[in-house]
């Protein structure tokens, strides 16, 4: 395959999609196993909820910071190798996590895991933008998000099985093997795709040429400001808090409010990612309704999330079925927002050669929210109770939805001026 040439053969595009899907899917096996094991680790290791939250926060802080570097590197280095390195190191950190007893050591290892996993999505998005035409990559970026709920479902299911039979440590050992195997599969598969990795290492020349032809020499930061995305920072932080923060603490919430056993809580939590599968399809439907305005579509889902959380606050404590249903609606809405703002929206900057950098900036904002909420939810629920915690979630969803509505006009003008 010549440098800069797009993939056109459908079988090769499907092959590329499967490789990307499996790589991103596997990251959830080596990430959410911690959330699934949280309750057992608190009991078995005597770790306090605040300490447990800090370990999760370490992951999200390092993941968010790493996204900024990954976005930069994705435009300038060999993407194939970056993704492989991220998967391989993540597997190694999961292996180490299963051996540790000290919370400080766990925090350090999980922090390195966050840095490793941050090197996967932005370089992968750069490859998607360079190897696929505009129409194909939009669908590609939308549907690859099915890997998130499927990865979540698999992680919780596998963890429940392993914890119930072998203890929480094995819930890190097995994902280490699976993620490591995926790393090898990725490298082998991309090498078979006739030099795709080489292309990604060299496509910076093509991106510069495109900018010169189009008169676009803007930095990612300038594009971020002119498109109005700079105003989305707080909304993206809230999206991260509501997506990963809630998901992390759902098993503990169910155990404490509905007296569930640890395995029952994890298994019940598996209902939620099954519902989250609808989030991608709902996002695609909203795009048609709003005329492909991702920020306006996102505001709709923040509104739905706020309504679900208000219902959870009203009756979730006394009704387990209502609680699970409303948590499912809230997280499904955030899955839709994730598909819109983290996958599809950055791909619109692909023709300017800035998709990876914009993705890195947006992702860092999301995971700043994840970091704060993972620790904050543990402390808040312990000190102020779950009702106050859920009230803050609801207020945050309302605020984020309002911000998205405010930005939607600027974003529409920008996309009309610079169509991808």
Short mmCIF file of C-alpha atoms in Angstrom, two decimals:
data_model
loop_
_atom_site.label_atom_id
_atom_site.label_comp_id
_atom_site.label_asym_id
_atom_site.label_seq_id
_atom_site.Cartn_x
_atom_site.Cartn_y
_atom_site.Cartn_z
CA UNK A 1 0.00 0.00 0.00
CA UNK A 2 1.51 3.31 -1.00
CA UNK A 3 2.02 5.99 1.59
CA UNK A 4 -1.02 8.19 2.02
CA UNK A 5 -3.33 5.88 0.07
CA UNK A 6 -6.81 5.28 1.48
CA UNK A 7 -8.25 1.84 2.12
CA UNK A 8 -11.03 1.19 -0.38
CA UNK A 9 -11.48 -2.57 -0.38
CA UNK A 10 -14.38 -3.46 1.92
CA UNK A 11 -12.75 -6.63 3.22
CA UNK A 12 -9.61 -4.70 4.18
CA UNK A 13 -11.67 -2.01 5.86
CA UNK A 14 -13.53 -4.69 7.86
CA UNK A 15 -10.20 -6.28 8.77
CA UNK A 16 -8.90 -2.91 9.99
CA UNK A 17 -12.13 -2.33 11.95
CA UNK A 18 -11.84 -5.71 13.70
CA UNK A 19 -8.27 -4.97 14.76
CA UNK A 20 -9.18 -1.52 16.12
CA UNK A 21 -12.31 -2.88 17.80
CA UNK A 22 -10.45 -5.70 19.56
CA UNK A 23 -7.64 -3.39 20.68
CA UNK A 24 -9.99 -0.85 22.22
CA UNK A 25 -12.28 -3.56 23.62
CA UNK A 26 -9.36 -5.20 25.42
CA UNK A 27 -8.46 -1.98 27.23
CA UNK A 28 -11.70 -2.27 29.20
CA UNK A 29 -10.76 -5.76 30.34
CA UNK A 30 -7.58 -4.30 31.82
CA UNK A 31 -9.25 -1.22 33.26
CA UNK A 32 -12.71 -1.96 34.68
CA UNK A 33 -11.55 -5.11 36.44
CA UNK A 34 -10.43 -2.73 39.19
CA UNK A 35 -13.92 -1.26 39.53
CA UNK A 36 -15.46 -4.74 39.54
CA UNK A 37 -13.01 -5.89 42.23
CA UNK A 38 -13.35 -2.75 44.34
CA UNK A 39 -15.82 -4.06 46.92
CA UNK A 40 -13.85 -7.27 47.48
CA UNK A 41 -10.55 -5.38 47.75
CA UNK A 42 -12.05 -3.01 50.34
CA UNK A 43 -13.16 -5.99 52.45
CA UNK A 44 -10.33 -8.43 51.77
CA UNK A 45 -7.41 -6.02 51.95
CA UNK A 46 -8.87 -3.60 54.48
CA UNK A 47 -8.50 -0.69 52.05
CA UNK A 48 -10.63 2.34 52.96
CA UNK A 49 -13.07 3.72 50.37
CA UNK A 50 -11.05 6.92 50.11
CA UNK A 51 -7.85 4.97 49.44
CA UNK A 52 -9.63 2.78 46.92
CA UNK A 53 -10.94 5.88 45.19
CA UNK A 54 -7.44 7.36 45.04
CA UNK A 55 -6.15 4.28 43.21
CA UNK A 56 -8.88 4.73 40.59
CA UNK A 57 -8.13 8.44 40.49
CA UNK A 58 -4.45 7.71 39.80
CA UNK A 59 -5.51 5.82 36.68
CA UNK A 60 -7.72 8.62 35.39
CA UNK A 61 -5.20 11.40 36.16
CA UNK A 62 -2.41 9.60 34.34
CA UNK A 63 -4.79 8.63 31.52
CA UNK A 64 -5.91 12.24 31.11
CA UNK A 65 -2.39 13.67 31.17
CA UNK A 66 -1.18 10.91 28.88
CA UNK A 67 -3.88 11.78 26.35
CA UNK A 68 -2.25 15.18 25.74
CA UNK A 69 1.06 13.52 24.88
CA UNK A 70 -0.63 10.71 22.96
CA UNK A 71 -2.48 13.22 20.79
CA UNK A 72 0.80 14.95 19.96
CA UNK A 73 2.69 11.71 19.34
CA UNK A 74 -0.14 10.29 17.23
CA UNK A 75 0.51 12.95 14.57
CA UNK A 76 4.27 12.43 14.55
CA UNK A 77 5.21 8.84 15.45
CA UNK A 78 4.48 5.29 14.32
CA UNK A 79 0.88 4.76 15.42
CA UNK A 80 0.98 1.00 15.08
CA UNK A 81 3.84 0.76 17.58
CA UNK A 82 2.26 3.26 19.97
CA UNK A 83 -0.91 1.16 20.19
CA UNK A 84 1.12 -2.04 20.64
CA UNK A 85 3.22 -0.49 23.40
CA UNK A 86 0.12 0.77 25.19
CA UNK A 87 -1.52 -2.66 25.17
CA UNK A 88 1.67 -4.51 26.15
CA UNK A 89 2.49 -2.26 29.11
CA UNK A 90 -1.16 -2.34 30.27
CA UNK A 91 -0.96 -6.16 30.33
CA UNK A 92 2.23 -6.01 32.40
CA UNK A 93 0.66 -3.60 34.92
CA UNK A 94 -2.38 -5.83 35.36
CA UNK A 95 -0.05 -8.72 36.08
CA UNK A 96 1.75 -6.69 38.74
CA UNK A 97 -1.51 -5.43 40.25
CA UNK A 98 -2.56 -8.98 41.07
CA UNK A 99 0.58 -9.53 43.17
CA UNK A 100 0.48 -6.33 45.24
CA UNK A 101 -0.87 -5.78 48.75
CA UNK A 102 0.15 -2.20 49.51
CA UNK A 103 -2.27 0.59 48.41
CA UNK A 104 0.68 2.85 47.55
CA UNK A 105 2.17 0.28 45.23
CA UNK A 106 -1.24 -0.38 43.69
CA UNK A 107 -1.66 3.33 43.03
CA UNK A 108 1.70 3.56 41.26
CA UNK A 109 1.03 0.50 39.09
CA UNK A 110 -2.49 1.64 38.17
CA UNK A 111 -1.10 5.07 37.33
CA UNK A 112 1.33 3.48 34.84
CA UNK A 113 -1.58 1.45 33.46
CA UNK A 114 -3.43 4.72 32.80
CA UNK A 115 -0.44 6.16 30.95
CA UNK A 116 -0.14 3.01 28.86
CA UNK A 117 -3.81 2.94 27.90
CA UNK A 118 -3.75 6.65 27.01
CA UNK A 119 -1.43 5.75 24.11
CA UNK A 120 -4.12 3.78 22.28
CA UNK A 121 -7.15 5.83 21.17
CA UNK A 122 -5.60 9.04 19.77
CA UNK A 123 -2.97 7.27 17.61
CA UNK A 124 -5.67 4.83 16.50
CA UNK A 125 -7.92 7.74 15.51
CA UNK A 126 -5.07 9.23 13.50
CA UNK A 127 -4.77 5.95 11.60
CA UNK A 128 -8.51 5.89 11.00
CA UNK A 129 -8.48 9.41 9.57
CA UNK A 130 -5.46 8.74 7.37
CA UNK A 131 -6.57 5.38 6.00
CA UNK A 132 -10.30 5.97 5.48
CA UNK A 133 -12.32 8.49 3.49
CA UNK A 134 -14.61 10.95 5.29
CA UNK A 135 -17.84 9.00 4.91
CA UNK A 136 -16.31 5.70 5.99
CA UNK A 137 -14.42 7.06 8.97
CA UNK A 138 -17.52 8.75 10.42
CA UNK A 139 -19.32 5.39 10.53
CA UNK A 140 -16.11 3.70 11.69
CA UNK A 141 -15.70 6.12 14.62
CA UNK A 142 -19.36 5.80 15.60
CA UNK A 143 -19.58 2.01 15.59
CA UNK A 144 -16.24 1.32 17.19
CA UNK A 145 -17.91 2.66 20.34
CA UNK A 146 -19.76 -0.64 20.66
CA UNK A 147 -16.46 -1.89 22.07
CA UNK A 148 -17.05 0.21 25.20
CA UNK A 149 -20.27 -1.42 26.53
CA UNK A 150 -19.17 -4.83 25.26
CA UNK A 151 -15.82 -4.41 27.00
CA UNK A 152 -17.58 -3.23 30.15
CA UNK A 153 -19.96 -6.20 30.08
CA UNK A 154 -17.12 -8.65 29.51
CA UNK A 155 -14.98 -7.11 32.24
CA UNK A 156 -17.69 -7.26 34.90
CA UNK A 157 -18.81 -10.73 33.85
CA UNK A 158 -15.27 -12.12 33.79
CA UNK A 159 -14.44 -10.44 37.11
CA UNK A 160 -17.56 -11.83 38.79
CA UNK A 161 -16.67 -15.32 37.60
CA UNK A 162 -13.04 -15.07 38.69
CA UNK A 163 -13.69 -13.37 42.04
CA UNK A 164 -16.42 -15.85 42.93
CA UNK A 165 -14.19 -18.84 42.24
CA UNK A 166 -10.59 -17.73 42.72
CA UNK A 167 -10.51 -14.34 44.50
CA UNK A 168 -9.89 -10.81 43.32
CA UNK A 169 -6.23 -11.26 42.36
CA UNK A 170 -7.06 -13.59 39.48
CA UNK A 171 -9.35 -10.87 38.09
CA UNK A 172 -6.11 -9.03 37.21
CA UNK A 173 -4.05 -12.03 36.07
CA UNK A 174 -6.48 -13.24 33.41
CA UNK A 175 -7.04 -9.80 31.80
CA UNK A 176 -3.24 -9.39 31.72
CA UNK A 177 -3.01 -12.47 29.50
CA UNK A 178 -5.93 -11.36 27.30
CA UNK A 179 -4.63 -7.80 26.81
CA UNK A 180 -1.13 -9.07 26.14
CA UNK A 181 -2.48 -11.49 23.55
CA UNK A 182 -4.40 -8.66 21.90
CA UNK A 183 -1.17 -6.63 21.69
CA UNK A 184 0.50 -9.43 19.76
CA UNK A 185 -2.57 -9.87 17.55
CA UNK A 186 -2.62 -6.11 16.80
CA UNK A 187 1.02 -6.06 15.73
CA UNK A 188 0.65 -9.15 13.58
CA UNK A 189 -2.62 -7.93 12.03
CA UNK A 190 -1.33 -4.45 11.22
CA UNK A 191 1.79 -5.89 9.63
CA UNK A 192 -0.48 -7.94 7.40
CA UNK A 193 -2.29 -4.77 6.37
CA UNK A 194 0.64 -4.04 4.08
CA UNK A 195 2.48 -1.24 5.82
CA UNK A 196 -0.40 0.64 7.46
CA UNK A 197 1.79 1.35 10.46
CA UNK A 198 4.50 2.74 8.18
CA UNK A 199 1.96 5.03 6.60
CA UNK A 200 0.93 6.41 9.94
CA UNK A 201 4.53 7.15 10.77
CA UNK A 202 4.87 9.18 7.62
CA UNK A 203 1.51 10.80 7.12
CA UNK A 204 2.57 14.02 8.82
CA UNK A 205 3.97 15.06 5.41
CA UNK A 206 0.60 14.47 3.82
CA UNK A 207 -1.19 16.40 6.58
CA UNK A 208 1.19 19.36 6.14
CA UNK A 209 0.62 19.24 2.39
CA UNK A 210 -3.14 19.33 2.90
CA UNK A 211 -2.89 22.34 5.20
CA UNK A 212 -0.72 24.17 2.70
CA UNK A 213 -3.18 23.47 -0.11
CA UNK A 214 -6.14 24.55 2.02
CA UNK A 215 -4.35 27.50 3.61
CA UNK A 216 -4.82 25.89 7.03
CA UNK A 217 -1.73 26.18 9.22
CA UNK A 218 -3.66 26.38 12.48
CA UNK A 219 -2.49 24.66 15.61
CA UNK A 220 -4.78 22.22 17.38
CA UNK A 221 -5.27 24.81 20.13
CA UNK A 222 -6.34 27.48 17.63
CA UNK A 223 -8.80 25.07 16.02
CA UNK A 224 -10.04 24.17 19.49
CA UNK A 225 -10.81 27.83 20.20
CA UNK A 226 -12.21 28.86 16.81
CA UNK A 227 -14.60 25.90 16.71
CA UNK A 228 -16.02 26.71 20.15
CA UNK A 229 -14.78 23.47 21.68
CA UNK A 230 -12.88 25.39 24.34
CA UNK A 231 -16.23 26.13 25.99
CA UNK A 232 -16.94 22.41 26.25
CA UNK A 233 -14.19 21.78 28.80
CA UNK A 234 -16.50 21.76 31.83
CA UNK A 235 -19.16 19.72 30.00
CA UNK A 236 -16.55 17.12 29.03
CA UNK A 237 -15.34 16.94 32.63
CA UNK A 238 -18.92 16.26 33.72
CA UNK A 239 -19.33 13.63 31.02
CA UNK A 240 -16.27 11.81 32.33
CA UNK A 241 -17.53 12.03 35.90
CA UNK A 242 -20.93 10.68 34.94
CA UNK A 243 -19.67 7.92 32.61
CA UNK A 244 -16.69 6.35 34.35
CA UNK A 245 -17.20 7.78 37.83
CA UNK A 246 -20.68 6.31 38.18
CA UNK A 247 -19.67 3.03 36.54
CA UNK A 248 -16.78 2.61 39.00
CA UNK A 249 -19.01 2.92 42.07
CA UNK A 250 -22.22 1.19 40.91
CA UNK A 251 -21.38 -2.18 42.55
CA UNK A 252 -20.57 -0.46 45.86
CA UNK A 253 -23.76 1.65 45.63
CA UNK A 254 -25.88 -1.47 45.14
CA UNK A 255 -24.15 -3.30 47.98
CA UNK A 256 -24.62 -0.44 50.45
CA UNK A 257 -28.15 0.66 49.51
CA UNK A 258 -29.76 -2.67 48.65
CA UNK A 259 -27.74 -5.10 50.78
CA UNK A 260 -26.49 -7.09 47.81
CA UNK A 261 -23.65 -9.55 48.05
CA UNK A 262 -20.46 -8.70 46.19
CA UNK A 263 -21.04 -11.14 43.33
CA UNK A 264 -24.74 -10.26 43.02
CA UNK A 265 -23.83 -6.55 42.83
CA UNK A 266 -21.30 -7.16 40.06
CA UNK A 267 -23.69 -9.39 38.11
CA UNK A 268 -26.51 -6.83 38.45
CA UNK A 269 -24.14 -4.15 37.20
CA UNK A 270 -23.75 -6.20 34.00
CA UNK A 271 -27.31 -5.20 33.04
CA UNK A 272 -26.09 -1.65 32.57
CA UNK A 273 -23.54 -2.18 29.75
CA UNK A 274 -26.11 -4.33 27.93
CA UNK A 275 -28.36 -1.24 27.91
CA UNK A 276 -25.36 0.93 27.01
CA UNK A 277 -25.15 -0.90 23.67
CA UNK A 278 -28.11 1.23 22.58
CA UNK A 279 -26.12 4.39 23.24
CA UNK A 280 -24.23 4.21 19.94
CA UNK A 281 -27.40 3.68 17.87
CA UNK A 282 -29.17 6.47 19.73
CA UNK A 283 -26.23 8.79 19.04
CA UNK A 284 -26.43 7.99 15.31
CA UNK A 285 -30.18 8.72 15.38
CA UNK A 286 -29.65 12.03 17.18
CA UNK A 287 -27.09 13.04 14.54
CA UNK A 288 -29.75 12.63 11.85
CA UNK A 289 -32.27 14.65 13.85
CA UNK A 290 -29.87 17.54 14.59
CA UNK A 291 -28.27 17.66 11.13
CA UNK A 292 -24.96 16.19 12.35
CA UNK A 293 -24.44 18.75 15.10
CA UNK A 294 -22.61 16.71 17.73
CA UNK A 295 -22.83 19.32 20.50
CA UNK A 296 -26.59 19.80 20.09
CA UNK A 297 -27.08 16.02 20.08
CA UNK A 298 -24.97 15.76 23.24
CA UNK A 299 -27.17 18.33 25.02
CA UNK A 300 -30.18 16.07 24.43
CA UNK A 301 -28.47 13.14 26.13
CA UNK A 302 -27.27 15.23 29.06
CA UNK A 303 -30.93 16.20 29.57
CA UNK A 304 -32.03 12.56 29.54
CA UNK A 305 -29.26 11.73 32.01
CA UNK A 306 -30.38 14.50 34.36
CA UNK A 307 -33.98 13.21 34.34
CA UNK A 308 -32.82 9.65 35.06
CA UNK A 309 -30.64 10.78 37.97
CA UNK A 310 -33.49 12.88 39.39
CA UNK A 311 -35.68 9.75 39.33
CA UNK A 312 -32.86 7.79 41.00
CA UNK A 313 -32.68 10.40 43.76
CA UNK A 314 -36.46 10.31 44.22
CA UNK A 315 -37.03 6.57 44.46
CA UNK A 316 -33.83 4.62 43.86
CA UNK A 317 -33.01 4.06 47.51
CA UNK A 318 -36.20 2.12 48.19
CA UNK A 319 -36.63 0.42 44.81
CA UNK A 320 -33.72 -1.63 43.48
CA UNK A 321 -35.30 -2.17 40.04
CA UNK A 322 -35.83 1.58 39.62
CA UNK A 323 -32.27 2.25 40.75
CA UNK A 324 -30.73 -0.16 38.23
CA UNK A 325 -32.98 1.11 35.41
CA UNK A 326 -32.17 4.77 36.06
CA UNK A 327 -28.44 4.07 36.34
CA UNK A 328 -28.71 2.24 33.03
CA UNK A 329 -30.47 5.20 31.39
CA UNK A 330 -27.93 7.68 32.81
CA UNK A 331 -24.87 5.72 31.70
CA UNK A 332 -26.41 4.90 28.30
CA UNK A 333 -26.92 8.62 27.73
CA UNK A 334 -23.27 9.22 28.58
CA UNK A 335 -22.31 6.43 26.16
CA UNK A 336 -24.12 8.41 23.47
CA UNK A 337 -22.28 11.59 24.45
CA UNK A 338 -18.99 9.70 24.36
CA UNK A 339 -19.72 8.47 20.83
CA UNK A 340 -20.53 12.00 19.69
CA UNK A 341 -17.89 14.15 21.39
CA UNK A 342 -14.94 11.78 21.76
CA UNK A 343 -15.17 9.68 18.61
CA UNK A 344 -17.10 11.41 15.82
CA UNK A 345 -16.38 15.07 16.60
CA UNK A 346 -12.53 14.83 16.61
CA UNK A 347 -12.62 12.93 13.30
CA UNK A 348 -13.92 16.13 11.67
CA UNK A 349 -10.40 17.53 12.04
CA UNK A 350 -8.88 14.61 10.13
CA UNK A 351 -8.45 16.54 6.86
CA UNK A 352 -6.42 19.14 8.75
CA UNK A 353 -4.19 16.44 10.21
CA UNK A 354 -5.25 17.35 13.75
CA UNK A 355 -7.68 14.59 14.70
CA UNK A 356 -5.24 12.93 17.11
CA UNK A 357 -4.30 16.17 18.86
CA UNK A 358 -7.91 17.37 19.19
CA UNK A 359 -8.89 13.92 20.46
CA UNK A 360 -6.10 14.06 23.03
CA UNK A 361 -7.27 17.44 24.33
CA UNK A 362 -10.91 16.35 24.54
CA UNK A 363 -10.04 13.06 26.22
CA UNK A 364 -7.83 14.78 28.78
CA UNK A 365 -10.81 16.94 29.78
CA UNK A 366 -13.04 13.88 30.10
CA UNK A 367 -10.60 12.01 32.27
CA UNK A 368 -9.96 15.02 34.48
CA UNK A 369 -13.63 14.61 35.40
CA UNK A 370 -13.15 10.86 35.83
CA UNK A 371 -10.21 11.42 38.17
CA UNK A 372 -12.02 13.89 40.41
CA UNK A 373 -15.22 11.86 40.55
CA UNK A 374 -13.61 8.47 41.19
CA UNK A 375 -12.05 9.79 44.40
CA UNK A 376 -14.78 12.34 45.14
CA UNK A 377 -17.67 9.87 44.90
CA UNK A 378 -16.00 7.61 47.44
CA UNK A 379 -15.43 10.47 49.88
CA UNK A 380 -18.83 12.12 49.29
CA UNK A 381 -20.80 8.90 49.67
CA UNK A 382 -18.93 8.16 52.88
CA UNK A 383 -19.21 11.64 54.41
CA UNK A 384 -22.47 13.06 53.00
CA UNK A 385 -24.33 9.96 51.84
CA UNK A 386 -25.51 8.75 48.44
CA UNK A 387 -28.47 11.16 48.20
CA UNK A 388 -26.24 14.24 48.17
CA UNK A 389 -23.83 12.54 45.77
CA UNK A 390 -26.65 11.78 43.31
CA UNK A 391 -27.96 15.34 43.64
CA UNK A 392 -24.56 16.66 42.51
CA UNK A 393 -24.58 14.23 39.56
CA UNK A 394 -27.99 15.60 38.52
CA UNK A 395 -26.90 19.23 38.79
CA UNK A 396 -23.76 18.46 36.79
CA UNK A 397 -25.75 16.86 33.97
CA UNK A 398 -28.03 19.92 33.77
CA UNK A 399 -25.03 22.28 33.66
CA UNK A 400 -23.26 20.23 30.98
CA UNK A 401 -26.39 20.09 28.83
CA UNK A 402 -26.74 23.87 29.01
CA UNK A 403 -23.12 24.34 27.94
CA UNK A 404 -23.60 22.03 24.94
CA UNK A 405 -26.66 23.99 23.82
CA UNK A 406 -24.66 27.22 24.07
CA UNK A 407 -21.78 25.81 21.99
CA UNK A 408 -23.99 24.19 19.33
CA UNK A 409 -24.43 27.39 17.32
CA UNK A 410 -20.68 28.08 17.16
CA UNK A 411 -19.97 24.48 16.21
CA UNK A 412 -22.59 24.52 13.43
CA UNK A 413 -21.05 27.68 11.93
CA UNK A 414 -17.59 26.15 12.11
CA UNK A 415 -18.56 22.88 10.41
CA UNK A 416 -20.34 24.78 7.64
CA UNK A 417 -17.28 26.94 7.07
CA UNK A 418 -14.86 24.00 7.21
CA UNK A 419 -16.74 20.85 6.17
CA UNK A 420 -14.69 17.69 6.59
#
